[in-house]
PDB file of C-alpha atoms in Angstrom:
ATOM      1  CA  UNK N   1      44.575  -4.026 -27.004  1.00 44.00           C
ATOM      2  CA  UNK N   2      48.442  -3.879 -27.600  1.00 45.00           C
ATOM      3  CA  UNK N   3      51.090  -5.576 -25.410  1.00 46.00           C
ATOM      4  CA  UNK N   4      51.857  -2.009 -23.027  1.00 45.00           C
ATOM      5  CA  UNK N   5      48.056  -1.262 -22.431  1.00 45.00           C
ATOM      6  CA  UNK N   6      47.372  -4.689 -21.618  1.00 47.00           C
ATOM      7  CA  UNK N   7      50.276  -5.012 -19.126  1.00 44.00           C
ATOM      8  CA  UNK N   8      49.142  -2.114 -17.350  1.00 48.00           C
ATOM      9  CA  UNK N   9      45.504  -3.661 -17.243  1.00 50.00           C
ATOM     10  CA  UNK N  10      46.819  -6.632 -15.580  1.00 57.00           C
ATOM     11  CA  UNK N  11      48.777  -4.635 -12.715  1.00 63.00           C
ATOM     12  CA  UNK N  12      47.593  -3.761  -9.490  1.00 68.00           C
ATOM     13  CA  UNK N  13      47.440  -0.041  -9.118  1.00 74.00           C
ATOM     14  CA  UNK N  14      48.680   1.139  -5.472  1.00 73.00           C
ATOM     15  CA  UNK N  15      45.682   2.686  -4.412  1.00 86.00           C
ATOM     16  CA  UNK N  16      42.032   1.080  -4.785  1.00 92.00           C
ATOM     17  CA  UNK N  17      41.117  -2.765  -5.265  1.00 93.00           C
ATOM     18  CA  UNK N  18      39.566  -5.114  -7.734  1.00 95.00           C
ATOM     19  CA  UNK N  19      35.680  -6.355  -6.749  1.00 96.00           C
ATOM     20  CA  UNK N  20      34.656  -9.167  -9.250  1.00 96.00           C
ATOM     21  CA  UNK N  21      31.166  -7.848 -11.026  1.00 96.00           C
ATOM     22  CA  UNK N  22      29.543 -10.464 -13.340  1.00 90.00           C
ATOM     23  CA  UNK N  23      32.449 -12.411 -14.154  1.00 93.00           C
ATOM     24  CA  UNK N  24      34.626  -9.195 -14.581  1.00 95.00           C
ATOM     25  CA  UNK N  25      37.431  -7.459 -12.420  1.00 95.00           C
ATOM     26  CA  UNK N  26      36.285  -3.734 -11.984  1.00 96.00           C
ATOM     27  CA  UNK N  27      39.071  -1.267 -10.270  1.00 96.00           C
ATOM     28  CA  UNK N  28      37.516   0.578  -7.162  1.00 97.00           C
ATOM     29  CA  UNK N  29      38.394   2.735  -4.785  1.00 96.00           C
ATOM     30  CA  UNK N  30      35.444   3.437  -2.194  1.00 97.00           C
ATOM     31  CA  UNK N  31      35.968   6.151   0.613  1.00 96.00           C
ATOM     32  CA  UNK N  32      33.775   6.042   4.075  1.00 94.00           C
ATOM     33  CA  UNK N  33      31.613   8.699   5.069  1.00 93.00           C
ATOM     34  CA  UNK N  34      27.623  10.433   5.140  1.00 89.00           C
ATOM     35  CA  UNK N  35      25.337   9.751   2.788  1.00 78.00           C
ATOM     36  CA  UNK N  36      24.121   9.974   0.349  1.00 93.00           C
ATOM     37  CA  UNK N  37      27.464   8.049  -1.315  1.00 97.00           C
ATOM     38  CA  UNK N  38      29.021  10.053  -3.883  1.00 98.00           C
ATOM     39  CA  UNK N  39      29.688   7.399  -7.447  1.00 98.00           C
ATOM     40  CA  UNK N  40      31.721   9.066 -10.012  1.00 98.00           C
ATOM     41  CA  UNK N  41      31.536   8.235 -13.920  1.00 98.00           C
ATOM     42  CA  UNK N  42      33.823   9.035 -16.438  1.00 96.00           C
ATOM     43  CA  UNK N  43      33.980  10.060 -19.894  1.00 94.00           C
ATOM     44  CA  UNK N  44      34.873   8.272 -23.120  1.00 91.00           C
ATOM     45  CA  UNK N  45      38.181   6.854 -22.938  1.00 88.00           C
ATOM     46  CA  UNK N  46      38.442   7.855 -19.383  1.00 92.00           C
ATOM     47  CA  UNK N  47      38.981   5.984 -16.032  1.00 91.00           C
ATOM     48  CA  UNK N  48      38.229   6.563 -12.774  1.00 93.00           C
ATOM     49  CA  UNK N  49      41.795   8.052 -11.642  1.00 92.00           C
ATOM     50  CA  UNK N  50      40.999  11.280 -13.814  1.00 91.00           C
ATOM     51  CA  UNK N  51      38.347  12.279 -11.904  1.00 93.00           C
ATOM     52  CA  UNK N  52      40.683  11.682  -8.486  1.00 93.00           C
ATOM     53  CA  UNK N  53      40.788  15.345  -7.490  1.00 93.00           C
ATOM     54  CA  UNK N  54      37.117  15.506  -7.841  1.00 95.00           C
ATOM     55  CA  UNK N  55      37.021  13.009  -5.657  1.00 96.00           C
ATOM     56  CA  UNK N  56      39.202  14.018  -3.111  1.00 95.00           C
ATOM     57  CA  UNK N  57      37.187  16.988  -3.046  1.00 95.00           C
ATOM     58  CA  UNK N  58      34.092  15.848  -2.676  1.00 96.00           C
ATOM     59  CA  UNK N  59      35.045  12.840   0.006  1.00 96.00           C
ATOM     60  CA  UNK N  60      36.315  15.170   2.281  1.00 93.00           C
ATOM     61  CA  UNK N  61      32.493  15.644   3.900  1.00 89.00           C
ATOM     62  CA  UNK N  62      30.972  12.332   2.429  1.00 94.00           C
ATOM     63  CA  UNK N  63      31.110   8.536   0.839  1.00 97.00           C
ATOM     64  CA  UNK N  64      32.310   8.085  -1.891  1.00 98.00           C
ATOM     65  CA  UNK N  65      32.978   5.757  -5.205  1.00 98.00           C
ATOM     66  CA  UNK N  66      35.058   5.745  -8.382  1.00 97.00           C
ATOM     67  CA  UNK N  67      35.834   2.823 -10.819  1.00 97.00           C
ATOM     68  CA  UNK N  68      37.019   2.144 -13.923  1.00 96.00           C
ATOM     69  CA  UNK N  69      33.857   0.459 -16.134  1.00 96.00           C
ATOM     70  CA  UNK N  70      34.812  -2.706 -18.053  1.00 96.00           C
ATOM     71  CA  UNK N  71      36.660  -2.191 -20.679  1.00 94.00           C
ATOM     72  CA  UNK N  72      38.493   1.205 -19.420  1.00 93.00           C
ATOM     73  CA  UNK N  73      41.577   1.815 -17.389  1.00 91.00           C
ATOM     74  CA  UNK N  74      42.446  -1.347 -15.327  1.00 92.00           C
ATOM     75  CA  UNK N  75      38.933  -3.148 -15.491  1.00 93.00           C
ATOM     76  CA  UNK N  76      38.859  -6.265 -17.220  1.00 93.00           C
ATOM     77  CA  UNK N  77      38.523  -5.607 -21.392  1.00 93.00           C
ATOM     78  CA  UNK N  78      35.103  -6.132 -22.704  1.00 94.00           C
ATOM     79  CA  UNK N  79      33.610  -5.990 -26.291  1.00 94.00           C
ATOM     80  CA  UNK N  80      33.220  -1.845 -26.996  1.00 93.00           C
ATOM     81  CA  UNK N  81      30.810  -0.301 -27.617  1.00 94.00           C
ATOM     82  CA  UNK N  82      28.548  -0.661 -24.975  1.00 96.00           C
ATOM     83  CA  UNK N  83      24.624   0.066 -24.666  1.00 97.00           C
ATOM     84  CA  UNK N  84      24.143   2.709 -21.765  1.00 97.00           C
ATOM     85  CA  UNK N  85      21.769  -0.164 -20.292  1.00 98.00           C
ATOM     86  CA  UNK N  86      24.862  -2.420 -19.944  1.00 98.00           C
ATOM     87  CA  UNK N  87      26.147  -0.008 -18.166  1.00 98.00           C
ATOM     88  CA  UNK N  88      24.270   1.179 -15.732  1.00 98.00           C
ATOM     89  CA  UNK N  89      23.098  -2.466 -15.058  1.00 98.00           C
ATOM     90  CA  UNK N  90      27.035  -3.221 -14.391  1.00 98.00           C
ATOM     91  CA  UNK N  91      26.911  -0.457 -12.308  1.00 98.00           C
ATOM     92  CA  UNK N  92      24.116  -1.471 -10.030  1.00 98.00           C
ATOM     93  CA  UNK N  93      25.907  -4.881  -9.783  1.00 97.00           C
ATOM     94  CA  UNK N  94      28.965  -3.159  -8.577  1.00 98.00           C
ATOM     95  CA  UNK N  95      27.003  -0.788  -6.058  1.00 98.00           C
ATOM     96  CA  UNK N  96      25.623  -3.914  -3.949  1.00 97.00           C
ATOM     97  CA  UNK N  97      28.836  -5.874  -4.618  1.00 97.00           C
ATOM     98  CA  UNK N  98      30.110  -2.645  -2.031  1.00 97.00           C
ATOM     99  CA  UNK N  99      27.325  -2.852  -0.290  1.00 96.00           C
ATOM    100  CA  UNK N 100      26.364   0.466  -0.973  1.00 96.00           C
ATOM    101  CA  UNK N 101      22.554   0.749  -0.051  1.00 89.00           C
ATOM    102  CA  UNK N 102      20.415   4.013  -0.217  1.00 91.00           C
ATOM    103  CA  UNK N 103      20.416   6.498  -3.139  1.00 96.00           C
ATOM    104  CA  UNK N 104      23.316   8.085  -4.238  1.00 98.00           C
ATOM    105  CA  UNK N 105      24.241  11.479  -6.453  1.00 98.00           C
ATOM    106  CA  UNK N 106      25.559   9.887  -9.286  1.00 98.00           C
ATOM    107  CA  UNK N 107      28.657  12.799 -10.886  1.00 98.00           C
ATOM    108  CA  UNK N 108      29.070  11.843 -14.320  1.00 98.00           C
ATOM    109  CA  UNK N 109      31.311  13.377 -16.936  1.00 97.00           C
ATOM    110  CA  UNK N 110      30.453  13.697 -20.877  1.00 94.00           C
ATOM    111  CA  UNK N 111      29.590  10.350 -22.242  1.00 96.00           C
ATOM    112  CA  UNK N 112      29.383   9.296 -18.003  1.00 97.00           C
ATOM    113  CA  UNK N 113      26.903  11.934 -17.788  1.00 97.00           C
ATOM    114  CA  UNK N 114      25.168   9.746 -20.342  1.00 97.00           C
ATOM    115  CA  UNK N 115      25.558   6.417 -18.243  1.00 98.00           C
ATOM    116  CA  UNK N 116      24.693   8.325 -15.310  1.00 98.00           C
ATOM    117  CA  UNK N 117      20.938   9.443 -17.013  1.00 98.00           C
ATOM    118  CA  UNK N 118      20.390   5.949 -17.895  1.00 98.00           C
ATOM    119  CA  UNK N 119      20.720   4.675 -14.502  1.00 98.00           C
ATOM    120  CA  UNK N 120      18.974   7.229 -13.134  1.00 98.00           C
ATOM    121  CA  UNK N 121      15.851   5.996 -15.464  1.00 98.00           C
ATOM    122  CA  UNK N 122      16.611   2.476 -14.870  1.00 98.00           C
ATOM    123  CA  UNK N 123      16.922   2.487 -11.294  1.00 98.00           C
ATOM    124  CA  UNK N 124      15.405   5.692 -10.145  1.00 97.00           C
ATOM    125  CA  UNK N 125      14.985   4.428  -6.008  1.00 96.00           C
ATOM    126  CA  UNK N 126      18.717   4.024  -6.235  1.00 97.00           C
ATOM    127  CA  UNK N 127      19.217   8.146  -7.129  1.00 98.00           C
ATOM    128  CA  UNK N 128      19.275  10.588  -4.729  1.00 97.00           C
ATOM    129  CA  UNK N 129      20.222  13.417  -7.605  1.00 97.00           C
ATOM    130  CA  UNK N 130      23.034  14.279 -10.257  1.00 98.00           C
ATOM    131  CA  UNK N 131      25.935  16.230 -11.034  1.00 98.00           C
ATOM    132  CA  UNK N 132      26.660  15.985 -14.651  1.00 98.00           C
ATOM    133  CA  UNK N 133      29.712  17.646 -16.351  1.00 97.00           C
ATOM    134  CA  UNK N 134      29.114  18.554 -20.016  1.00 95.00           C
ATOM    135  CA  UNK N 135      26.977  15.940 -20.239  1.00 96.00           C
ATOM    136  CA  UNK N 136      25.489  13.957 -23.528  1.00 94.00           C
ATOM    137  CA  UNK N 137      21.951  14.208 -23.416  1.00 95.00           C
ATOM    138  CA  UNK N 138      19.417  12.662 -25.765  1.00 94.00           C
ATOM    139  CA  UNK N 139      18.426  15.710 -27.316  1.00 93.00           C
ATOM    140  CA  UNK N 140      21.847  15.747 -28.416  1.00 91.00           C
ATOM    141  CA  UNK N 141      20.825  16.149 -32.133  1.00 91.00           C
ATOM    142  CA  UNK N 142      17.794  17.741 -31.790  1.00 91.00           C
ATOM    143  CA  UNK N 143      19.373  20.443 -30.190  1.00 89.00           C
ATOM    144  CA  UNK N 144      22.325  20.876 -32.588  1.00 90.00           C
ATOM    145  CA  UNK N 145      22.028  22.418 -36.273  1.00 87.00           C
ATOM    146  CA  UNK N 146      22.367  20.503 -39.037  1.00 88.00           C
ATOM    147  CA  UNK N 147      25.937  20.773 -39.619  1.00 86.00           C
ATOM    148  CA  UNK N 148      26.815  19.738 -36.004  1.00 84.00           C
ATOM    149  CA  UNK N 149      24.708  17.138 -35.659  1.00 87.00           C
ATOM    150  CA  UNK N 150      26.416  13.657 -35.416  1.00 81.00           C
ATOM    151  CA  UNK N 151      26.328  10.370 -37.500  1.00 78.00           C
ATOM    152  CA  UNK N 152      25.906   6.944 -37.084  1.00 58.00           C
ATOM    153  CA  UNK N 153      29.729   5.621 -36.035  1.00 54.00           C
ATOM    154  CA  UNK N 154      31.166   9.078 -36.492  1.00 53.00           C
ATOM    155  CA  UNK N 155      33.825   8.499 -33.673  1.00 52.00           C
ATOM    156  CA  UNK N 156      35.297   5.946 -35.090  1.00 50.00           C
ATOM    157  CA  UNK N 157      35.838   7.486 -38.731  1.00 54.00           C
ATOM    158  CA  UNK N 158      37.736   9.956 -37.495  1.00 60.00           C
ATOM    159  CA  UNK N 159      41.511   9.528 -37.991  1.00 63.00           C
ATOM    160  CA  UNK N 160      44.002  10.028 -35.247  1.00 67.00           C
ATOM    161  CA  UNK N 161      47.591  10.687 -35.974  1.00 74.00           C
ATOM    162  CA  UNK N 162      50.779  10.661 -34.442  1.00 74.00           C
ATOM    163  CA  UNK N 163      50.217  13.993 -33.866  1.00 77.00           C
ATOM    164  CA  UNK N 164      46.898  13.792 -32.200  1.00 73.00           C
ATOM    165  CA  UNK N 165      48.420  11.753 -29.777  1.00 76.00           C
ATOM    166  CA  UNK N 166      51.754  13.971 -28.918  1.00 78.00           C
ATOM    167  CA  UNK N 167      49.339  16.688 -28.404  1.00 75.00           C
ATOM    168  CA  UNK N 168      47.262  14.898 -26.484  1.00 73.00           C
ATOM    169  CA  UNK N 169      50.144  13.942 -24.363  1.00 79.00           C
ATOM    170  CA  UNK N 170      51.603  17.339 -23.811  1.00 81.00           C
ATOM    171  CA  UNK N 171      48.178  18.043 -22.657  1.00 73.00           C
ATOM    172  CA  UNK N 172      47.887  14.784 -20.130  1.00 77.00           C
ATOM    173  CA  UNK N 173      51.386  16.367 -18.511  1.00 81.00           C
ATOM    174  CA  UNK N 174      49.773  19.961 -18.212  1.00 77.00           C
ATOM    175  CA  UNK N 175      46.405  19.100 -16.122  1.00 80.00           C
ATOM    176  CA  UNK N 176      47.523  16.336 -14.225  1.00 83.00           C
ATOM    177  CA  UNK N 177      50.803  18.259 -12.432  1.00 85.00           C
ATOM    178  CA  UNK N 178      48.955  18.813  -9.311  1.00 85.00           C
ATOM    179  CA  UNK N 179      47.767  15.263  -8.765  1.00 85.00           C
ATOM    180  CA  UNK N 180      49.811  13.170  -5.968  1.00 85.00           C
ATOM    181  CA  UNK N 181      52.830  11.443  -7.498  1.00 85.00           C
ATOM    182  CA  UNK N 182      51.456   7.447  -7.478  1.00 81.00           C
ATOM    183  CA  UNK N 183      48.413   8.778  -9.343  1.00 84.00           C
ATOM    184  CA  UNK N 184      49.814  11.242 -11.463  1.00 88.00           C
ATOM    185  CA  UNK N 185      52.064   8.474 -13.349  1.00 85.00           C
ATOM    186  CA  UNK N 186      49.518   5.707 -13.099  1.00 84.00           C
ATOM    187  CA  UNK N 187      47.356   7.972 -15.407  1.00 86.00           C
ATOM    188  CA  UNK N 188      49.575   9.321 -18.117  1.00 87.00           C
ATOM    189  CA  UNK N 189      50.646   6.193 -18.477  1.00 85.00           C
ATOM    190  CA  UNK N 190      47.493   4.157 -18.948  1.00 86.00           C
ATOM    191  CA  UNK N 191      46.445   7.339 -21.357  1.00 84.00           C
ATOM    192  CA  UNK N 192      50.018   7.145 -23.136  1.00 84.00           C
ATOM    193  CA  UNK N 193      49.373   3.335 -23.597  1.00 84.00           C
ATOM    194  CA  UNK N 194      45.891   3.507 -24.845  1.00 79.00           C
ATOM    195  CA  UNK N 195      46.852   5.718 -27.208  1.00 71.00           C
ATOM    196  CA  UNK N 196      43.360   7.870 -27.688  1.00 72.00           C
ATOM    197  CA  UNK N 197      42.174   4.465 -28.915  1.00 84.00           C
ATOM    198  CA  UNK N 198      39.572   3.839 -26.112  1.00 85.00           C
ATOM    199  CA  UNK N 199      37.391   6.842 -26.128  1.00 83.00           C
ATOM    200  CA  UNK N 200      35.601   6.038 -29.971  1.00 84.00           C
ATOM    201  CA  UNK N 201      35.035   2.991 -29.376  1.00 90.00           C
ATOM    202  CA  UNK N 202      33.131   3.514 -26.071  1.00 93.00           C
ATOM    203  CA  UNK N 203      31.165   6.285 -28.169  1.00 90.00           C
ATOM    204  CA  UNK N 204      30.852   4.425 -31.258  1.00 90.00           C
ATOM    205  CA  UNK N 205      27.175   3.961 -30.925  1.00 93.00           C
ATOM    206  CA  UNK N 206      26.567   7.654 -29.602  1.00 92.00           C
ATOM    207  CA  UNK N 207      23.149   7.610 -31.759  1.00 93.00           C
ATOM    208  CA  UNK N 208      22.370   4.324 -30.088  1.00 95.00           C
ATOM    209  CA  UNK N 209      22.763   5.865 -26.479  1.00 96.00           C
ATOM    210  CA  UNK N 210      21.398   9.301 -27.727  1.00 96.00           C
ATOM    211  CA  UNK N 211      17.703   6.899 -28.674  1.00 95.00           C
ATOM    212  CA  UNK N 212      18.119   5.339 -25.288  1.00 97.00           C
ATOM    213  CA  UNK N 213      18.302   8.263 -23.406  1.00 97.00           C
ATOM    214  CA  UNK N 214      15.660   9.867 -25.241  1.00 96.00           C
ATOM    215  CA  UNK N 215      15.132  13.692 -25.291  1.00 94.00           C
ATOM    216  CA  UNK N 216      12.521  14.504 -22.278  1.00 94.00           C
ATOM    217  CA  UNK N 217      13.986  16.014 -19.007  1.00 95.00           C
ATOM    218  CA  UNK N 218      17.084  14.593 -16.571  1.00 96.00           C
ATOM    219  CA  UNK N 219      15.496  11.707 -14.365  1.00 95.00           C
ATOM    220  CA  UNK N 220      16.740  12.887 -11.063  1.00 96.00           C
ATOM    221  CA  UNK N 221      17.129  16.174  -9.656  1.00 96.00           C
ATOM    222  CA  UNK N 222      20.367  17.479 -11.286  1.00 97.00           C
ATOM    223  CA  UNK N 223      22.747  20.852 -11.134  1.00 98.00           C
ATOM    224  CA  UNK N 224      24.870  20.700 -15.023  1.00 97.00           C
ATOM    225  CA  UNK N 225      28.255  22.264 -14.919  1.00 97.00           C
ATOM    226  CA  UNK N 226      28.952  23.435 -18.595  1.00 95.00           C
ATOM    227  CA  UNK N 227      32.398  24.057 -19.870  1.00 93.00           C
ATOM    228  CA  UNK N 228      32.392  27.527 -21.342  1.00 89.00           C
ATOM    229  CA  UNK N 229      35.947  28.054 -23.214  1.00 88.00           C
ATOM    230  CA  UNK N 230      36.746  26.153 -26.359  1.00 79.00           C
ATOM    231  CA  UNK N 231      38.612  23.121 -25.909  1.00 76.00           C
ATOM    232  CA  UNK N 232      42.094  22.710 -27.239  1.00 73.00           C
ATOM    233  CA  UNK N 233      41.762  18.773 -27.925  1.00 68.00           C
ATOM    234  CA  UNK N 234      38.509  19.017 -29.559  1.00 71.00           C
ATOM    235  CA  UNK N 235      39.703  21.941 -31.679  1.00 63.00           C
ATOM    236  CA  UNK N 236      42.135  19.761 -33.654  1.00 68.00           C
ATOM    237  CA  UNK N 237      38.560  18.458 -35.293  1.00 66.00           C
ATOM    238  CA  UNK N 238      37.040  21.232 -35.302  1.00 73.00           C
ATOM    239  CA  UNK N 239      36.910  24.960 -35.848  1.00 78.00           C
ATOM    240  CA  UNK N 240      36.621  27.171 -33.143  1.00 76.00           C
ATOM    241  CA  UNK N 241      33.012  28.642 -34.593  1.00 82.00           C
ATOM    242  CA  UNK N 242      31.782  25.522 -34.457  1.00 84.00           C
ATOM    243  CA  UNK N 243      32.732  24.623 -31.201  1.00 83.00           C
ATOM    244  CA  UNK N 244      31.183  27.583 -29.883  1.00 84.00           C
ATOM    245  CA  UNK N 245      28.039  27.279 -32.014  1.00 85.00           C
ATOM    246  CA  UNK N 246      27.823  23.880 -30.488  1.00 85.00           C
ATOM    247  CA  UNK N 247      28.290  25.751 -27.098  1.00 85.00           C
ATOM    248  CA  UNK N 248      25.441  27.802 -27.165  1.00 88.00           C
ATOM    249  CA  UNK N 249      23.109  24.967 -28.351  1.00 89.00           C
ATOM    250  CA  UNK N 250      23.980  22.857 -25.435  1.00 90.00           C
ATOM    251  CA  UNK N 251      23.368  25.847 -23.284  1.00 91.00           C
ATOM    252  CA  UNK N 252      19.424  25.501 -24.967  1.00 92.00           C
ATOM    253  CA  UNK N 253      19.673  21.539 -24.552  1.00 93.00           C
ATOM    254  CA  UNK N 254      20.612  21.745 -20.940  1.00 94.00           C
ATOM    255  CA  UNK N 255      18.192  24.389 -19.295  1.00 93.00           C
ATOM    256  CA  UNK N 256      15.082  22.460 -21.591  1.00 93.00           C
ATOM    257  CA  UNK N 257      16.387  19.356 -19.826  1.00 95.00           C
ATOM    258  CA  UNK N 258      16.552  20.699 -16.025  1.00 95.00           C
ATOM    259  CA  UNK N 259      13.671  19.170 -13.652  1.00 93.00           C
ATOM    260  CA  UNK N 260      11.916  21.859 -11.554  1.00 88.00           C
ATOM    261  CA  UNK N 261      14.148  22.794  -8.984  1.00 86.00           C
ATOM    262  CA  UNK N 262      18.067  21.796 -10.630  1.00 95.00           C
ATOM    263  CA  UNK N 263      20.014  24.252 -12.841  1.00 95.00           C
ATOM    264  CA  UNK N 264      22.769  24.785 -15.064  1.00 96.00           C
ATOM    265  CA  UNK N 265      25.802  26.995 -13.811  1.00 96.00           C
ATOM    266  CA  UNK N 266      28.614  27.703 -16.252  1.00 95.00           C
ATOM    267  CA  UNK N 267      32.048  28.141 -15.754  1.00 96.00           C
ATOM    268  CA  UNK N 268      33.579  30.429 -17.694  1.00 95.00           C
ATOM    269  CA  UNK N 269      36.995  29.016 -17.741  1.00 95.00           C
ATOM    270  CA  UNK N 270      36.817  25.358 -18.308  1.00 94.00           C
ATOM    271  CA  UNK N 271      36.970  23.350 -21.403  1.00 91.00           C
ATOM    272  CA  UNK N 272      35.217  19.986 -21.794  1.00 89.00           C
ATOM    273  CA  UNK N 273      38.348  17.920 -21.435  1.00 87.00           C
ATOM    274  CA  UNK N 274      39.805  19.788 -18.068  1.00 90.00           C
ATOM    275  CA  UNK N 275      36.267  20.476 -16.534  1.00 93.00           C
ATOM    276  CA  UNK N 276      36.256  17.112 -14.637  1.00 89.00           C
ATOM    277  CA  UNK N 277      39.915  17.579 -13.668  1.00 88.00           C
ATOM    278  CA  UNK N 278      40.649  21.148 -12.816  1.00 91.00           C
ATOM    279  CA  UNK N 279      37.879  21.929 -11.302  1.00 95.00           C
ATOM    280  CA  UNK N 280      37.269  19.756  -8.665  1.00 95.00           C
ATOM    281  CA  UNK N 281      35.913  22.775  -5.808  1.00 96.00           C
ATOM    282  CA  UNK N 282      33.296  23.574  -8.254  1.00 97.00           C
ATOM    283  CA  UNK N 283      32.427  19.782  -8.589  1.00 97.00           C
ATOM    284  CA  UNK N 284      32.587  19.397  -4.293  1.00 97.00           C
ATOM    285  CA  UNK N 285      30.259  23.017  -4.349  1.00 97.00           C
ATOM    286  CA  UNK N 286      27.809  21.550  -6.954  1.00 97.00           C
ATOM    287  CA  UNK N 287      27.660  18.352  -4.753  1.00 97.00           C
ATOM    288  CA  UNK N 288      27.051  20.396  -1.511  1.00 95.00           C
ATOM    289  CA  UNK N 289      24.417  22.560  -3.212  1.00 96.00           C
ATOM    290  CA  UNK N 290      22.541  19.467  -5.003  1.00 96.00           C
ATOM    291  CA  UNK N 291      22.544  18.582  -1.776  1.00 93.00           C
ATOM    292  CA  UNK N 292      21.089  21.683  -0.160  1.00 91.00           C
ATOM    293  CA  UNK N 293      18.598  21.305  -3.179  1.00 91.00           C
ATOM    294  CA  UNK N 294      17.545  17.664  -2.147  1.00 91.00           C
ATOM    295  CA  UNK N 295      16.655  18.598   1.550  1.00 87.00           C
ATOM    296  CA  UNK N 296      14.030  20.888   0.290  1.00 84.00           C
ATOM    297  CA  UNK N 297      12.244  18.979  -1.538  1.00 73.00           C
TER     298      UNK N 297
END
C-alpha cells in the first residue's frame, strides 16, 4: 500500500464507525429499521461507500448494513487474496459484533455476489434471500466458451497503465456526481489513491472462489440484476464482441442457477461497473420484490 492510500485508511471517514472484527478495524455504517436487515457487499476493488445510493435506497423502508471488508477502503489491510470462506466467516463475525440477529437479504455486487453465495452456503439460517448484481457464479467457466474462459491468476497479469487509470478516473467523476458532497470526495479519493490496484488482487484466485462456490443452483432464494450494455472500463481489455458474447452466456449461467421461485431481470441500460451505482431504485425494487417473493413461500 503506498503512503496516500494508507493515510486515507487510517482516517476516520465522517459518516459510519469502526467495529473491531477478529483483531481487525472494519468501517460500518448500520441504519435502523424492519427486518429482515439489508447487508451490502461490494465488488473487487470496491468499498462499501460505492454502493451508498443503493443503500439509501433501500434503507428508506428497512435495516440496513454496509462495510468495507478487510483489506478494502478504510478496513484494516489484510494479506489479498482472500478465500470466499474467509470472507463470509469475517462477515458473520461482523453481523453479531452489530448485533444483527435473524436472516438477512444479503445484496452483493460482482465478485460480492460471490462472497454473498458463499455465506449463503455456509450459514444458510442466517439468509433470508439475495440480490446479486452481475454476480460471479461457479459455473463461471463452464458457462463461458473457450476463449472467454478465465485462468489461474489472470487478474493480476493484466497490465494497467497510466492510462487505465485516467480513464478510470474520468469515469469515478461521471457516476458519482449525484452522491452527497462528504461521500462523493471520500470515494474518488480512496479510488484515486488505490490506483485500480485493489480489485486483482481481491480476484486473484477467481478459479479458487469459482471451485468453492461450485456450479449447482444459488443457496438462497435470489432475484439477479444483469447489466445489459457493454461496459466502457472493461472494454479497454476487451473487444466489444466479446463482451457481449460473454453477456449472453451469463444470461444461460444465471437462469440455470435460479432456485424455484427467484429470477433474473435485466436492465437494459446498465453496465457492470455503474449497475451497483446508478441504479439504486432498481436495487430498492428488487429488494421489495425478493421480499414479496419470501412471504410466499
Amino acid at each position: 500500500m503506498d503512503q496516500q492510500a494508507q493515510t486515507l485508511t487510517e482516517t476516520t471517514p465522517p459518516i459510519g464507525r469502526f467495529v473491531d472484527v477478529d483483531g481487525r478495524r472494519l468501517w460500518v455504517d448500520t441504519r435502523e429499521g424492519p427486518g429482515p436487515c439489508a447487508v451490502f457487499l461490494p465488488g473487487s476493488g470496491e468499498m462499501g461507500l460505492d454502493l451508498w445510493q443503493s443503500y439509501e435506497s433501500v434503507t428508506r423502508s428497512r435495516a440496513g448494513v454496509i462495510y468495507d471488508r478487510a483489506g478494502t477502503g478504510w478496513s484494516s489491510p489484510v494479506a489479498l487474496p482472500r478465500t470466499a470462506a474467509a470472507v463470509a466467516e469475517e462477515l458473520d463475525s461482523l453481523l453479531r459484533a452489530l448485533g444483527v440477529t435473524g436472516a438477512v437479504v444479503l445484496v452483493g455486487h460482482s465478485l460480492g455476489g460471490a462472497y454473498a453465495q458463499r455465506f449463503a452456503q455456509l450459514f444458510p439460517d442466517r439468509v433470508a434471500g439475495m440480490v446479486l448484481l452481475d454476480p460471479v457464479h461457479g459455473a463461471w467457466n463452464e458457462a463461458m466458451p473457450e476463449h472467454l474462459r478465465i485462468e489461474a491468476n489472470a487478474s493480476t497479469a493484466v497490465v494497467v497503465t497510466d492510462e487505465h487509470r485516467a480513464a478510470g478516473r474520468r469515469w469515478r467523476e461521471s457516476v458519482t456526481t449525484d452522491l452527497p458532497l462528504e461521500v462523493r470526495e471520500l470515494v474518488r479519493a480512496r479510488h484515486a489513491a488505490d490506483g485500480l490496484r485493489t480489485g486483482p488482487r481481491e480476484g486473484a484466485n477467481f478459479i479458487e472462489i469459482l471451485d468453492e462456490l461450485g456450479s449447482g443452483p444459488f443457496a438462497a432464494p435470489t432475484i439477479v440484476l444483469r447489466a445489459g450494455a457493454v461496459d466502457p472500463l472493461q472494454a479497454q481489455f476487451s473487444s466489444d464482441d466479446d463482451l457481449r458474447e460473454q453477456g449472453a452466456a451469463l444470461r444461460r449461467m444465471y437462469d440455470a442457477a435460479l432456485p424455484a421461485g427467484s429470477l433474473c431481470r435485466e436492465l437494459p441500460t446498465a453496465t457492470h461497473s455503474d449497475i451497483a451505482l446508478l441504479f439504486a431504485d432498481d436495487v430498492a425494487a428488487a429488494v421489495n420484490d425478493l421480499e414479496a417473493i419470501l412471504r410466499t413461500r
